[in-house]
């Protein structure tokens, strides 16, 4: 997968070089670049914004500057197949049928030869526009985006990006996702992009040192919040690790964890319990 971000503050993304993300770019699992939007500004002040049509407060980011930036960044070569190829590749992805373009993954579509990469199919390109007015970014959306070959994050500031940019790309072969990370307003799309990038890249096979960590975590396939976890020392501040976790009895431990995950989810997120489907329950759960 290749990820590009375009922002007037590309330094925000230096933090991604730390930790596992840096390892993934070093190993070639992931290509990443942060670009300064002002590189595509044309006037002597390198301006990227102007007053809103129709009047009102704030400034709007200019379509012509964004248009040139996106055209150039989307022209970068990407290798299809570097992203998740299908749902059998490790992660449990509950949203396979949400993936637009899934049919084209078998290579039977008739996209022009020039648009084809090594994988024999056109790369899946997605323009992500972080905005508080977008659809909510969830683990299901992260799972879907993990199938893309090229993600470009367009980080708006001020009152946002001229709406014609999203309209234009909606009519192209690039998918457009306007996404919000929650019901609050940030000063720009940079922090929201970092949140989304971190959630997506950890789903790429090979990214996590131990992919088993993905199985039982909160918002995973079980549809529950994660059970409480403990490590040594066995007693801390007069609190013991629950005895069952020290028993070595794997089936009892698994049942205990499942019940604690249910308790926690019921207390904190009853909406998630409501949303469980029959495949996410077993007979013991119903009795419970
Ligand atoms: N930009 C400003 N606020 C945002 C939010 N909540 N989500 C995504 N992008 C944003």
PDB file of C-alpha atoms and ligand atoms in Angstrom:
ATOM      1  CA  UNK A   1       0.000   0.000   0.000  1.00  0.00           C
ATOM      2  CA  UNK A   2       1.051   3.558  -0.671  1.00  0.00           C
ATOM      3  CA  UNK A   3      -0.158   6.466   1.495  1.00  0.00           C
ATOM      4  CA  UNK A   4       0.276  10.158   0.698  1.00  0.00           C
ATOM      5  CA  UNK A   5      -0.912  13.067   2.793  1.00  0.00           C
ATOM      6  CA  UNK A   6      -1.214  16.643   1.581  1.00  0.00           C
ATOM      7  CA  UNK A   7      -1.283  19.370   4.202  1.00  0.00           C
ATOM      8  CA  UNK A   8      -0.016  22.876   4.922  1.00  0.00           C
ATOM      9  CA  UNK A   9       1.640  21.324   8.011  1.00  0.00           C
ATOM     10  CA  UNK A  10       3.372  18.168   6.734  1.00  0.00           C
ATOM     11  CA  UNK A  11       5.564  18.170   9.890  1.00  0.00           C
ATOM     12  CA  UNK A  12       2.582  16.752  11.815  1.00  0.00           C
ATOM     13  CA  UNK A  13       3.277  13.426  10.139  1.00  0.00           C
ATOM     14  CA  UNK A  14       6.870  13.140  11.369  1.00  0.00           C
ATOM     15  CA  UNK A  15       5.419  11.375  14.415  1.00  0.00           C
ATOM     16  CA  UNK A  16       4.374   8.465  12.186  1.00  0.00           C
ATOM     17  CA  UNK A  17       8.034   7.634  11.601  1.00  0.00           C
ATOM     18  CA  UNK A  18       8.203   6.357  15.158  1.00  0.00           C
ATOM     19  CA  UNK A  19       7.233   2.824  16.168  1.00  0.00           C
ATOM     20  CA  UNK A  20       5.836   0.125  13.895  1.00  0.00           C
ATOM     21  CA  UNK A  21       4.891   2.560  11.139  1.00  0.00           C
ATOM     22  CA  UNK A  22       8.538   3.496  10.633  1.00  0.00           C
ATOM     23  CA  UNK A  23       9.483  -0.183  10.486  1.00  0.00           C
ATOM     24  CA  UNK A  24       6.815  -0.831   7.826  1.00  0.00           C
ATOM     25  CA  UNK A  25       8.104   1.978   5.596  1.00  0.00           C
ATOM     26  CA  UNK A  26      11.721   0.837   6.100  1.00  0.00           C
ATOM     27  CA  UNK A  27      10.832  -2.734   5.109  1.00  0.00           C
ATOM     28  CA  UNK A  28       8.909  -1.614   1.987  1.00  0.00           C
ATOM     29  CA  UNK A  29       5.565  -2.964   3.242  1.00  0.00           C
ATOM     30  CA  UNK A  30       4.275   0.577   3.078  1.00  0.00           C
ATOM     31  CA  UNK A  31       5.193   3.640   0.995  1.00  0.00           C
ATOM     32  CA  UNK A  32       4.536   6.960   2.723  1.00  0.00           C
ATOM     33  CA  UNK A  33       5.021  10.653   1.859  1.00  0.00           C
ATOM     34  CA  UNK A  34       3.760  13.864   3.443  1.00  0.00           C
ATOM     35  CA  UNK A  35       3.546  16.785   0.992  1.00  0.00           C
ATOM     36  CA  UNK A  36       3.293  20.525   1.594  1.00  0.00           C
ATOM     37  CA  UNK A  37       0.202  21.861  -0.217  1.00  0.00           C
ATOM     38  CA  UNK A  38       1.995  25.194  -0.741  1.00  0.00           C
ATOM     39  CA  UNK A  39       4.278  23.495  -3.297  1.00  0.00           C
ATOM     40  CA  UNK A  40       1.303  23.758  -5.661  1.00  0.00           C
ATOM     41  CA  UNK A  41       0.413  27.378  -4.867  1.00  0.00           C
ATOM     42  CA  UNK A  42       1.162  29.749  -7.754  1.00  0.00           C
ATOM     43  CA  UNK A  43       1.095  33.314  -6.380  1.00  0.00           C
ATOM     44  CA  UNK A  44       4.006  34.997  -4.647  1.00  0.00           C
ATOM     45  CA  UNK A  45       2.391  34.596  -1.209  1.00  0.00           C
ATOM     46  CA  UNK A  46       1.910  30.859  -1.856  1.00  0.00           C
ATOM     47  CA  UNK A  47      -1.723  31.259  -0.803  1.00  0.00           C
ATOM     48  CA  UNK A  48      -3.931  28.212  -0.553  1.00  0.00           C
ATOM     49  CA  UNK A  49      -7.179  29.831   0.645  1.00  0.00           C
ATOM     50  CA  UNK A  50      -9.625  32.600  -0.196  1.00  0.00           C
ATOM     51  CA  UNK A  51     -12.829  34.130   1.187  1.00  0.00           C
ATOM     52  CA  UNK A  52     -15.999  31.991   1.001  1.00  0.00           C
ATOM     53  CA  UNK A  53     -18.322  32.511  -1.969  1.00  0.00           C
ATOM     54  CA  UNK A  54     -21.573  33.952  -0.617  1.00  0.00           C
ATOM     55  CA  UNK A  55     -19.793  35.593   2.314  1.00  0.00           C
ATOM     56  CA  UNK A  56     -19.421  34.478   5.898  1.00  0.00           C
ATOM     57  CA  UNK A  57     -16.664  33.782   8.384  1.00  0.00           C
ATOM     58  CA  UNK A  58     -13.338  32.097   7.728  1.00  0.00           C
ATOM     59  CA  UNK A  59     -11.488  31.038   4.608  1.00  0.00           C
ATOM     60  CA  UNK A  60     -11.968  28.204   2.118  1.00  0.00           C
ATOM     61  CA  UNK A  61      -9.126  26.185   0.580  1.00  0.00           C
ATOM     62  CA  UNK A  62      -8.744  26.733  -3.127  1.00  0.00           C
ATOM     63  CA  UNK A  63      -9.904  24.103  -5.645  1.00  0.00           C
ATOM     64  CA  UNK A  64      -7.234  25.015  -8.211  1.00  0.00           C
ATOM     65  CA  UNK A  65      -4.348  24.451  -5.762  1.00  0.00           C
ATOM     66  CA  UNK A  66      -5.857  21.195  -4.428  1.00  0.00           C
ATOM     67  CA  UNK A  67      -6.659  20.053  -7.983  1.00  0.00           C
ATOM     68  CA  UNK A  68      -3.027  20.318  -9.085  1.00  0.00           C
ATOM     69  CA  UNK A  69      -1.711  18.712  -5.917  1.00  0.00           C
ATOM     70  CA  UNK A  70      -4.057  15.725  -6.133  1.00  0.00           C
ATOM     71  CA  UNK A  71      -3.495  15.220  -9.843  1.00  0.00           C
ATOM     72  CA  UNK A  72       0.240  14.965  -9.287  1.00  0.00           C
ATOM     73  CA  UNK A  73       0.054  12.755  -6.202  1.00  0.00           C
ATOM     74  CA  UNK A  74      -2.479  10.347  -7.729  1.00  0.00           C
ATOM     75  CA  UNK A  75      -0.186  10.013 -10.767  1.00  0.00           C
ATOM     76  CA  UNK A  76       2.445   8.346  -8.535  1.00  0.00           C
ATOM     77  CA  UNK A  77       2.841   4.667  -9.441  1.00  0.00           C
ATOM     78  CA  UNK A  78       1.398   2.110  -7.037  1.00  0.00           C
ATOM     79  CA  UNK A  79       1.610  -1.657  -7.066  1.00  0.00           C
ATOM     80  CA  UNK A  80      -1.769  -3.395  -6.791  1.00  0.00           C
ATOM     81  CA  UNK A  81      -1.556  -6.377  -4.541  1.00  0.00           C
ATOM     82  CA  UNK A  82       0.608  -4.661  -1.966  1.00  0.00           C
ATOM     83  CA  UNK A  83      -2.610  -4.057  -0.014  1.00  0.00           C
ATOM     84  CA  UNK A  84      -4.798  -6.816   1.416  1.00  0.00           C
ATOM     85  CA  UNK A  85      -5.551  -9.065  -1.558  1.00  0.00           C
ATOM     86  CA  UNK A  86      -8.537 -10.879  -0.058  1.00  0.00           C
ATOM     87  CA  UNK A  87     -10.177 -11.697   3.240  1.00  0.00           C
ATOM     88  CA  UNK A  88      -8.273 -14.977   3.647  1.00  0.00           C
ATOM     89  CA  UNK A  89      -5.012 -13.118   4.224  1.00  0.00           C
ATOM     90  CA  UNK A  90      -5.017 -13.091   7.958  1.00  0.00           C
ATOM     91  CA  UNK A  91      -7.160 -10.351   9.394  1.00  0.00           C
ATOM     92  CA  UNK A  92     -10.791 -10.999  10.002  1.00  0.00           C
ATOM     93  CA  UNK A  93     -12.478  -8.432   7.830  1.00  0.00           C
ATOM     94  CA  UNK A  94     -16.192  -8.196   8.451  1.00  0.00           C
ATOM     95  CA  UNK A  95     -16.743  -5.671   5.723  1.00  0.00           C
ATOM     96  CA  UNK A  96     -15.649  -7.555   2.628  1.00  0.00           C
ATOM     97  CA  UNK A  97     -18.922  -6.955   0.815  1.00  0.00           C
ATOM     98  CA  UNK A  98     -18.625  -3.222   1.499  1.00  0.00           C
ATOM     99  CA  UNK A  99     -15.512  -3.091  -0.615  1.00  0.00           C
ATOM    100  CA  UNK A 100     -16.446  -1.397  -3.833  1.00  0.00           C
ATOM    101  CA  UNK A 101     -14.479  -2.867  -6.679  1.00  0.00           C
ATOM    102  CA  UNK A 102     -14.296  -6.302  -5.060  1.00  0.00           C
ATOM    103  CA  UNK A 103     -15.451  -7.827  -8.354  1.00  0.00           C
ATOM    104  CA  UNK A 104     -12.457  -6.391 -10.106  1.00  0.00           C
ATOM    105  CA  UNK A 105     -10.056  -8.165  -7.765  1.00  0.00           C
ATOM    106  CA  UNK A 106     -10.172 -11.309  -9.910  1.00  0.00           C
ATOM    107  CA  UNK A 107      -8.651  -9.355 -12.799  1.00  0.00           C
ATOM    108  CA  UNK A 108     -11.566  -9.974 -15.184  1.00  0.00           C
ATOM    109  CA  UNK A 109     -12.441  -6.328 -15.692  1.00  0.00           C
ATOM    110  CA  UNK A 110     -11.417  -4.528 -18.836  1.00  0.00           C
ATOM    111  CA  UNK A 111      -9.589  -1.465 -17.551  1.00  0.00           C
ATOM    112  CA  UNK A 112      -7.079  -0.032 -20.023  1.00  0.00           C
ATOM    113  CA  UNK A 113      -3.730  -1.850 -20.024  1.00  0.00           C
ATOM    114  CA  UNK A 114      -1.935   1.365 -19.042  1.00  0.00           C
ATOM    115  CA  UNK A 115      -3.925   1.619 -15.800  1.00  0.00           C
ATOM    116  CA  UNK A 116      -3.041  -1.946 -14.811  1.00  0.00           C
ATOM    117  CA  UNK A 117      -0.279  -2.619 -12.406  1.00  0.00           C
ATOM    118  CA  UNK A 118       1.667  -5.807 -11.853  1.00  0.00           C
ATOM    119  CA  UNK A 119      -1.302  -7.404 -10.110  1.00  0.00           C
ATOM    120  CA  UNK A 120      -3.260  -7.529 -13.399  1.00  0.00           C
ATOM    121  CA  UNK A 121      -5.937  -5.172 -12.152  1.00  0.00           C
ATOM    122  CA  UNK A 122      -6.339  -1.432 -11.843  1.00  0.00           C
ATOM    123  CA  UNK A 123      -5.097  -0.182  -8.488  1.00  0.00           C
ATOM    124  CA  UNK A 124      -7.790   0.867  -6.026  1.00  0.00           C
ATOM    125  CA  UNK A 125      -7.227   4.550  -5.259  1.00  0.00           C
ATOM    126  CA  UNK A 126      -9.064   6.342  -2.477  1.00  0.00           C
ATOM    127  CA  UNK A 127      -9.153  10.045  -1.685  1.00  0.00           C
ATOM    128  CA  UNK A 128      -9.825  10.503   2.038  1.00  0.00           C
ATOM    129  CA  UNK A 129     -11.029  13.938   3.109  1.00  0.00           C
ATOM    130  CA  UNK A 130     -11.140  14.244   6.905  1.00  0.00           C
ATOM    131  CA  UNK A 131     -14.011  16.525   7.904  1.00  0.00           C
ATOM    132  CA  UNK A 132     -16.341  16.786  10.900  1.00  0.00           C
ATOM    133  CA  UNK A 133     -19.225  16.625   8.386  1.00  0.00           C
ATOM    134  CA  UNK A 134     -18.107  13.239   7.025  1.00  0.00           C
ATOM    135  CA  UNK A 135     -19.390   9.706   7.576  1.00  0.00           C
ATOM    136  CA  UNK A 136     -18.095   8.275  10.880  1.00  0.00           C
ATOM    137  CA  UNK A 137     -14.748   6.492  10.695  1.00  0.00           C
ATOM    138  CA  UNK A 138     -15.078   3.086  12.404  1.00  0.00           C
ATOM    139  CA  UNK A 139     -13.116  -0.174  12.548  1.00  0.00           C
ATOM    140  CA  UNK A 140     -15.281  -1.395   9.603  1.00  0.00           C
ATOM    141  CA  UNK A 141     -14.163   1.609   7.523  1.00  0.00           C
ATOM    142  CA  UNK A 142     -10.530   0.944   8.522  1.00  0.00           C
ATOM    143  CA  UNK A 143     -10.935  -2.693   7.367  1.00  0.00           C
ATOM    144  CA  UNK A 144     -12.326  -1.498   4.037  1.00  0.00           C
ATOM    145  CA  UNK A 145      -9.522   1.032   3.495  1.00  0.00           C
ATOM    146  CA  UNK A 146      -6.924  -1.668   4.256  1.00  0.00           C
ATOM    147  CA  UNK A 147      -7.878  -3.109   0.823  1.00  0.00           C
ATOM    148  CA  UNK A 148      -6.842   0.037  -1.043  1.00  0.00           C
ATOM    149  CA  UNK A 149      -3.628   0.243  -3.046  1.00  0.00           C
ATOM    150  CA  UNK A 150      -3.265   4.015  -2.752  1.00  0.00           C
ATOM    151  CA  UNK A 151      -4.734   6.250  -0.035  1.00  0.00           C
ATOM    152  CA  UNK A 152      -4.383  10.011  -0.342  1.00  0.00           C
ATOM    153  CA  UNK A 153      -5.383  12.109   2.684  1.00  0.00           C
ATOM    154  CA  UNK A 154      -6.334  15.706   1.827  1.00  0.00           C
ATOM    155  CA  UNK A 155      -6.024  17.677   5.062  1.00  0.00           C
ATOM    156  CA  UNK A 156      -8.178  20.772   5.051  1.00  0.00           C
ATOM    157  CA  UNK A 157      -7.773  23.715   7.451  1.00  0.00           C
ATOM    158  CA  UNK A 158      -9.986  26.767   7.993  1.00  0.00           C
ATOM    159  CA  UNK A 159     -13.563  26.205   6.757  1.00  0.00           C
ATOM    160  CA  UNK A 160     -12.535  23.243   4.587  1.00  0.00           C
ATOM    161  CA  UNK A 161     -11.758  22.526   0.931  1.00  0.00           C
ATOM    162  CA  UNK A 162     -13.833  23.943  -1.967  1.00  0.00           C
ATOM    163  CA  UNK A 163     -16.566  21.289  -2.473  1.00  0.00           C
ATOM    164  CA  UNK A 164     -15.859  20.982  -6.181  1.00  0.00           C
ATOM    165  CA  UNK A 165     -12.686  19.008  -5.420  1.00  0.00           C
ATOM    166  CA  UNK A 166     -14.648  16.094  -3.891  1.00  0.00           C
ATOM    167  CA  UNK A 167     -17.314  16.411  -6.623  1.00  0.00           C
ATOM    168  CA  UNK A 168     -14.665  16.214  -9.355  1.00  0.00           C
ATOM    169  CA  UNK A 169     -12.996  13.110  -7.897  1.00  0.00           C
ATOM    170  CA  UNK A 170     -16.379  11.396  -7.311  1.00  0.00           C
ATOM    171  CA  UNK A 171     -16.771  11.383 -11.093  1.00  0.00           C
ATOM    172  CA  UNK A 172     -13.355   9.778 -11.637  1.00  0.00           C
ATOM    173  CA  UNK A 173     -12.002   6.287 -10.988  1.00  0.00           C
ATOM    174  CA  UNK A 174     -10.822   7.483  -7.557  1.00  0.00           C
ATOM    175  CA  UNK A 175     -13.156   6.675  -4.634  1.00  0.00           C
ATOM    176  CA  UNK A 176     -13.878   9.589  -2.343  1.00  0.00           C
ATOM    177  CA  UNK A 177     -14.456   9.108   1.400  1.00  0.00           C
ATOM    178  CA  UNK A 178     -15.288  12.169   3.491  1.00  0.00           C
ATOM    179  CA  UNK A 179     -14.690  10.884   7.019  1.00  0.00           C
ATOM    180  CA  UNK A 180     -15.111  12.190  10.557  1.00  0.00           C
ATOM    181  CA  UNK A 181     -13.269  10.651  13.494  1.00  0.00           C
ATOM    182  CA  UNK A 182     -15.985  11.784  15.935  1.00  0.00           C
ATOM    183  CA  UNK A 183     -18.535  14.399  16.831  1.00  0.00           C
ATOM    184  CA  UNK A 184     -16.170  17.218  17.739  1.00  0.00           C
ATOM    185  CA  UNK A 185     -14.267  19.785  15.700  1.00  0.00           C
ATOM    186  CA  UNK A 186     -10.480  19.853  15.302  1.00  0.00           C
ATOM    187  CA  UNK A 187      -8.509  22.700  13.761  1.00  0.00           C
ATOM    188  CA  UNK A 188      -7.684  20.689  10.660  1.00  0.00           C
ATOM    189  CA  UNK A 189      -7.537  17.234   9.117  1.00  0.00           C
ATOM    190  CA  UNK A 190      -3.958  16.381  10.187  1.00  0.00           C
ATOM    191  CA  UNK A 191      -4.630  14.736  13.546  1.00  0.00           C
ATOM    192  CA  UNK A 192      -7.710  12.976  12.142  1.00  0.00           C
ATOM    193  CA  UNK A 193      -5.554  11.611   9.290  1.00  0.00           C
ATOM    194  CA  UNK A 194      -2.953  10.289  11.718  1.00  0.00           C
ATOM    195  CA  UNK A 195      -5.731   8.495  13.637  1.00  0.00           C
ATOM    196  CA  UNK A 196      -7.111   6.914  10.470  1.00  0.00           C
ATOM    197  CA  UNK A 197      -3.701   5.986   9.043  1.00  0.00           C
ATOM    198  CA  UNK A 198      -2.726   4.229  12.268  1.00  0.00           C
ATOM    199  CA  UNK A 199      -6.011   2.302  12.362  1.00  0.00           C
ATOM    200  CA  UNK A 200      -5.666   1.186   8.716  1.00  0.00           C
ATOM    201  CA  UNK A 201      -1.991   0.241   8.471  1.00  0.00           C
ATOM    202  CA  UNK A 202      -2.031  -2.059  11.499  1.00  0.00           C
ATOM    203  CA  UNK A 203      -4.506  -4.240   9.516  1.00  0.00           C
ATOM    204  CA  UNK A 204      -2.040  -4.804   6.652  1.00  0.00           C
ATOM    205  CA  UNK A 205      -0.692  -8.365   6.913  1.00  0.00           C
ATOM    206  CA  UNK A 206       2.889  -8.278   8.146  1.00  0.00           C
ATOM    207  CA  UNK A 207       2.488  -4.952   9.957  1.00  0.00           C
ATOM    208  CA  UNK A 208       1.830  -6.333  13.422  1.00  0.00           C
ATOM    209  CA  UNK A 209       4.556  -8.389  15.034  1.00  0.00           C
ATOM    210  CA  UNK A 210       1.900 -10.747  16.373  1.00  0.00           C
ATOM    211  CA  UNK A 211      -1.287 -10.693  14.230  1.00  0.00           C
ATOM    212  CA  UNK A 212      -3.129 -12.599  16.985  1.00  0.00           C
ATOM    213  CA  UNK A 213      -3.381  -9.249  18.787  1.00  0.00           C
ATOM    214  CA  UNK A 214      -5.984  -8.283  16.180  1.00  0.00           C
ATOM    215  CA  UNK A 215      -8.337 -11.163  16.916  1.00  0.00           C
ATOM    216  CA  UNK A 216      -9.855 -10.394  20.299  1.00  0.00           C
ATOM    217  CA  UNK A 217      -9.282  -6.656  20.532  1.00  0.00           C
ATOM    218  CA  UNK A 218     -12.074  -4.127  21.021  1.00  0.00           C
ATOM    219  CA  UNK A 219     -14.201  -3.602  17.868  1.00  0.00           C
ATOM    220  CA  UNK A 220     -12.816  -6.809  16.339  1.00  0.00           C
ATOM    221  CA  UNK A 221     -14.778  -9.725  14.891  1.00  0.00           C
ATOM    222  CA  UNK A 222     -16.289 -10.649  18.286  1.00  0.00           C
ATOM    223  CA  UNK A 223     -18.200  -7.359  18.335  1.00  0.00           C
ATOM    224  CA  UNK A 224     -17.270  -6.780  22.004  1.00  0.00           C
ATOM    225  CA  UNK A 225     -14.907  -4.558  23.924  1.00  0.00           C
ATOM    226  CA  UNK A 226     -11.724  -6.299  25.025  1.00  0.00           C
ATOM    227  CA  UNK A 227     -11.607  -8.150  28.365  1.00  0.00           C
ATOM    228  CA  UNK A 228      -9.427  -6.700  31.165  1.00  0.00           C
ATOM    229  CA  UNK A 229      -5.733  -7.623  31.009  1.00  0.00           C
ATOM    230  CA  UNK A 230      -3.055  -8.141  33.706  1.00  0.00           C
ATOM    231  CA  UNK A 231       0.655  -8.899  33.956  1.00  0.00           C
ATOM    232  CA  UNK A 232       3.230  -9.500  36.702  1.00  0.00           C
ATOM    233  CA  UNK A 233       3.607  -8.795  39.597  1.00  0.00           C
ATOM    234  CA  UNK A 234       0.876 -11.199  40.801  1.00  0.00           C
ATOM    235  CA  UNK A 235       0.075  -8.815  43.674  1.00  0.00           C
ATOM    236  CA  UNK A 236       0.227  -5.037  43.305  1.00  0.00           C
ATOM    237  CA  UNK A 237      -1.077  -2.545  45.900  1.00  0.00           C
ATOM    238  CA  UNK A 238      -2.893  -5.433  47.598  1.00  0.00           C
ATOM    239  CA  UNK A 239      -4.639  -6.370  44.373  1.00  0.00           C
ATOM    240  CA  UNK A 240      -4.262  -9.894  42.970  1.00  0.00           C
ATOM    241  CA  UNK A 241      -4.439 -10.984  39.361  1.00  0.00           C
ATOM    242  CA  UNK A 242      -7.726 -12.981  39.064  1.00  0.00           C
ATOM    243  CA  UNK A 243      -6.933 -16.554  40.166  1.00  0.00           C
ATOM    244  CA  UNK A 244      -8.380 -18.178  37.030  1.00  0.00           C
ATOM    245  CA  UNK A 245      -5.735 -16.465  34.852  1.00  0.00           C
ATOM    246  CA  UNK A 246      -3.017 -18.176  36.916  1.00  0.00           C
ATOM    247  CA  UNK A 247      -4.696 -21.625  36.614  1.00  0.00           C
ATOM    248  CA  UNK A 248      -3.314 -22.594  33.186  1.00  0.00           C
ATOM    249  CA  UNK A 249      -6.783 -23.957  32.274  1.00  0.00           C
ATOM    250  CA  UNK A 250      -7.197 -22.546  28.752  1.00  0.00           C
ATOM    251  CA  UNK A 251     -10.916 -23.280  28.278  1.00  0.00           C
ATOM    252  CA  UNK A 252     -11.824 -21.719  31.638  1.00  0.00           C
ATOM    253  CA  UNK A 253      -9.650 -18.697  30.887  1.00  0.00           C
ATOM    254  CA  UNK A 254     -11.306 -18.256  27.480  1.00  0.00           C
ATOM    255  CA  UNK A 255     -14.795 -18.445  29.052  1.00  0.00           C
ATOM    256  CA  UNK A 256     -13.829 -16.009  31.829  1.00  0.00           C
ATOM    257  CA  UNK A 257     -12.452 -13.527  29.277  1.00  0.00           C
ATOM    258  CA  UNK A 258     -15.576 -13.824  27.151  1.00  0.00           C
ATOM    259  CA  UNK A 259     -17.799 -13.110  30.163  1.00  0.00           C
ATOM    260  CA  UNK A 260     -15.703 -10.128  31.256  1.00  0.00           C
ATOM    261  CA  UNK A 261     -15.818  -8.785  27.669  1.00  0.00           C
ATOM    262  CA  UNK A 262     -19.618  -9.099  27.795  1.00  0.00           C
ATOM    263  CA  UNK A 263     -19.788  -7.356  31.217  1.00  0.00           C
ATOM    264  CA  UNK A 264     -17.591  -4.501  30.076  1.00  0.00           C
ATOM    265  CA  UNK A 265     -19.459  -4.044  26.781  1.00  0.00           C
ATOM    266  CA  UNK A 266     -22.850  -4.163  28.518  1.00  0.00           C
ATOM    267  CA  UNK A 267     -21.734  -1.474  30.994  1.00  0.00           C
ATOM    268  CA  UNK A 268     -19.960   0.850  28.566  1.00  0.00           C
ATOM    269  CA  UNK A 269     -21.489   0.217  25.147  1.00  0.00           C
ATOM    270  CA  UNK A 270     -24.944  -1.430  25.389  1.00  0.00           C
ATOM    271  CA  UNK A 271     -25.464  -0.404  21.733  1.00  0.00           C
ATOM    272  CA  UNK A 272     -22.765  -2.921  20.750  1.00  0.00           C
ATOM    273  CA  UNK A 273     -24.565  -5.749  22.595  1.00  0.00           C
ATOM    274  CA  UNK A 274     -27.786  -4.831  20.738  1.00  0.00           C
ATOM    275  CA  UNK A 275     -25.905  -4.964  17.441  1.00  0.00           C
ATOM    276  CA  UNK A 276     -24.442  -8.493  17.963  1.00  0.00           C
ATOM    277  CA  UNK A 277     -25.587 -10.972  15.328  1.00  0.00           C
ATOM    278  CA  UNK A 278     -26.312 -14.693  15.935  1.00  0.00           C
ATOM    279  CA  UNK A 279     -22.914 -15.785  14.551  1.00  0.00           C
ATOM    280  CA  UNK A 280     -21.209 -13.695  17.222  1.00  0.00           C
ATOM    281  CA  UNK A 281     -22.944 -15.612  20.026  1.00  0.00           C
ATOM    282  CA  UNK A 282     -22.533 -19.185  21.194  1.00  0.00           C
ATOM    283  CA  UNK A 283     -24.835 -21.338  23.359  1.00  0.00           C
ATOM    284  CA  UNK A 284     -23.003 -20.466  26.562  1.00  0.00           C
ATOM    285  CA  UNK A 285     -23.461 -16.758  25.850  1.00  0.00           C
ATOM    286  CA  UNK A 286     -27.240 -17.144  25.570  1.00  0.00           C
ATOM    287  CA  UNK A 287     -27.336 -18.895  28.957  1.00  0.00           C
ATOM    288  CA  UNK A 288     -25.115 -16.154  30.324  1.00  0.00           C
TER     289      UNK A 288
HETATM  290  N1  LIG B   1     -11.426  18.027  10.889  1.00  0.00           N
HETATM  291  C1  LIG B   1     -11.891  18.784  11.896  1.00  0.00           C
HETATM  292  N2  LIG B   1     -12.590  18.053  12.758  1.00  0.00           N
HETATM  293  C2  LIG B   1     -12.579  16.764  12.289  1.00  0.00           C
HETATM  294  C3  LIG B   1     -13.142  15.555  12.741  1.00  0.00           C
HETATM  295  N3  LIG B   1     -13.876  15.460  13.842  1.00  0.00           N
HETATM  296  N4  LIG B   1     -12.931  14.450  12.004  1.00  0.00           N
HETATM  297  C4  LIG B   1     -12.213  14.516  10.874  1.00  0.00           C
HETATM  298  N5  LIG B   1     -11.666  15.645  10.394  1.00  0.00           N
HETATM  299  C5  LIG B   1     -11.844  16.761  11.097  1.00  0.00           C
END
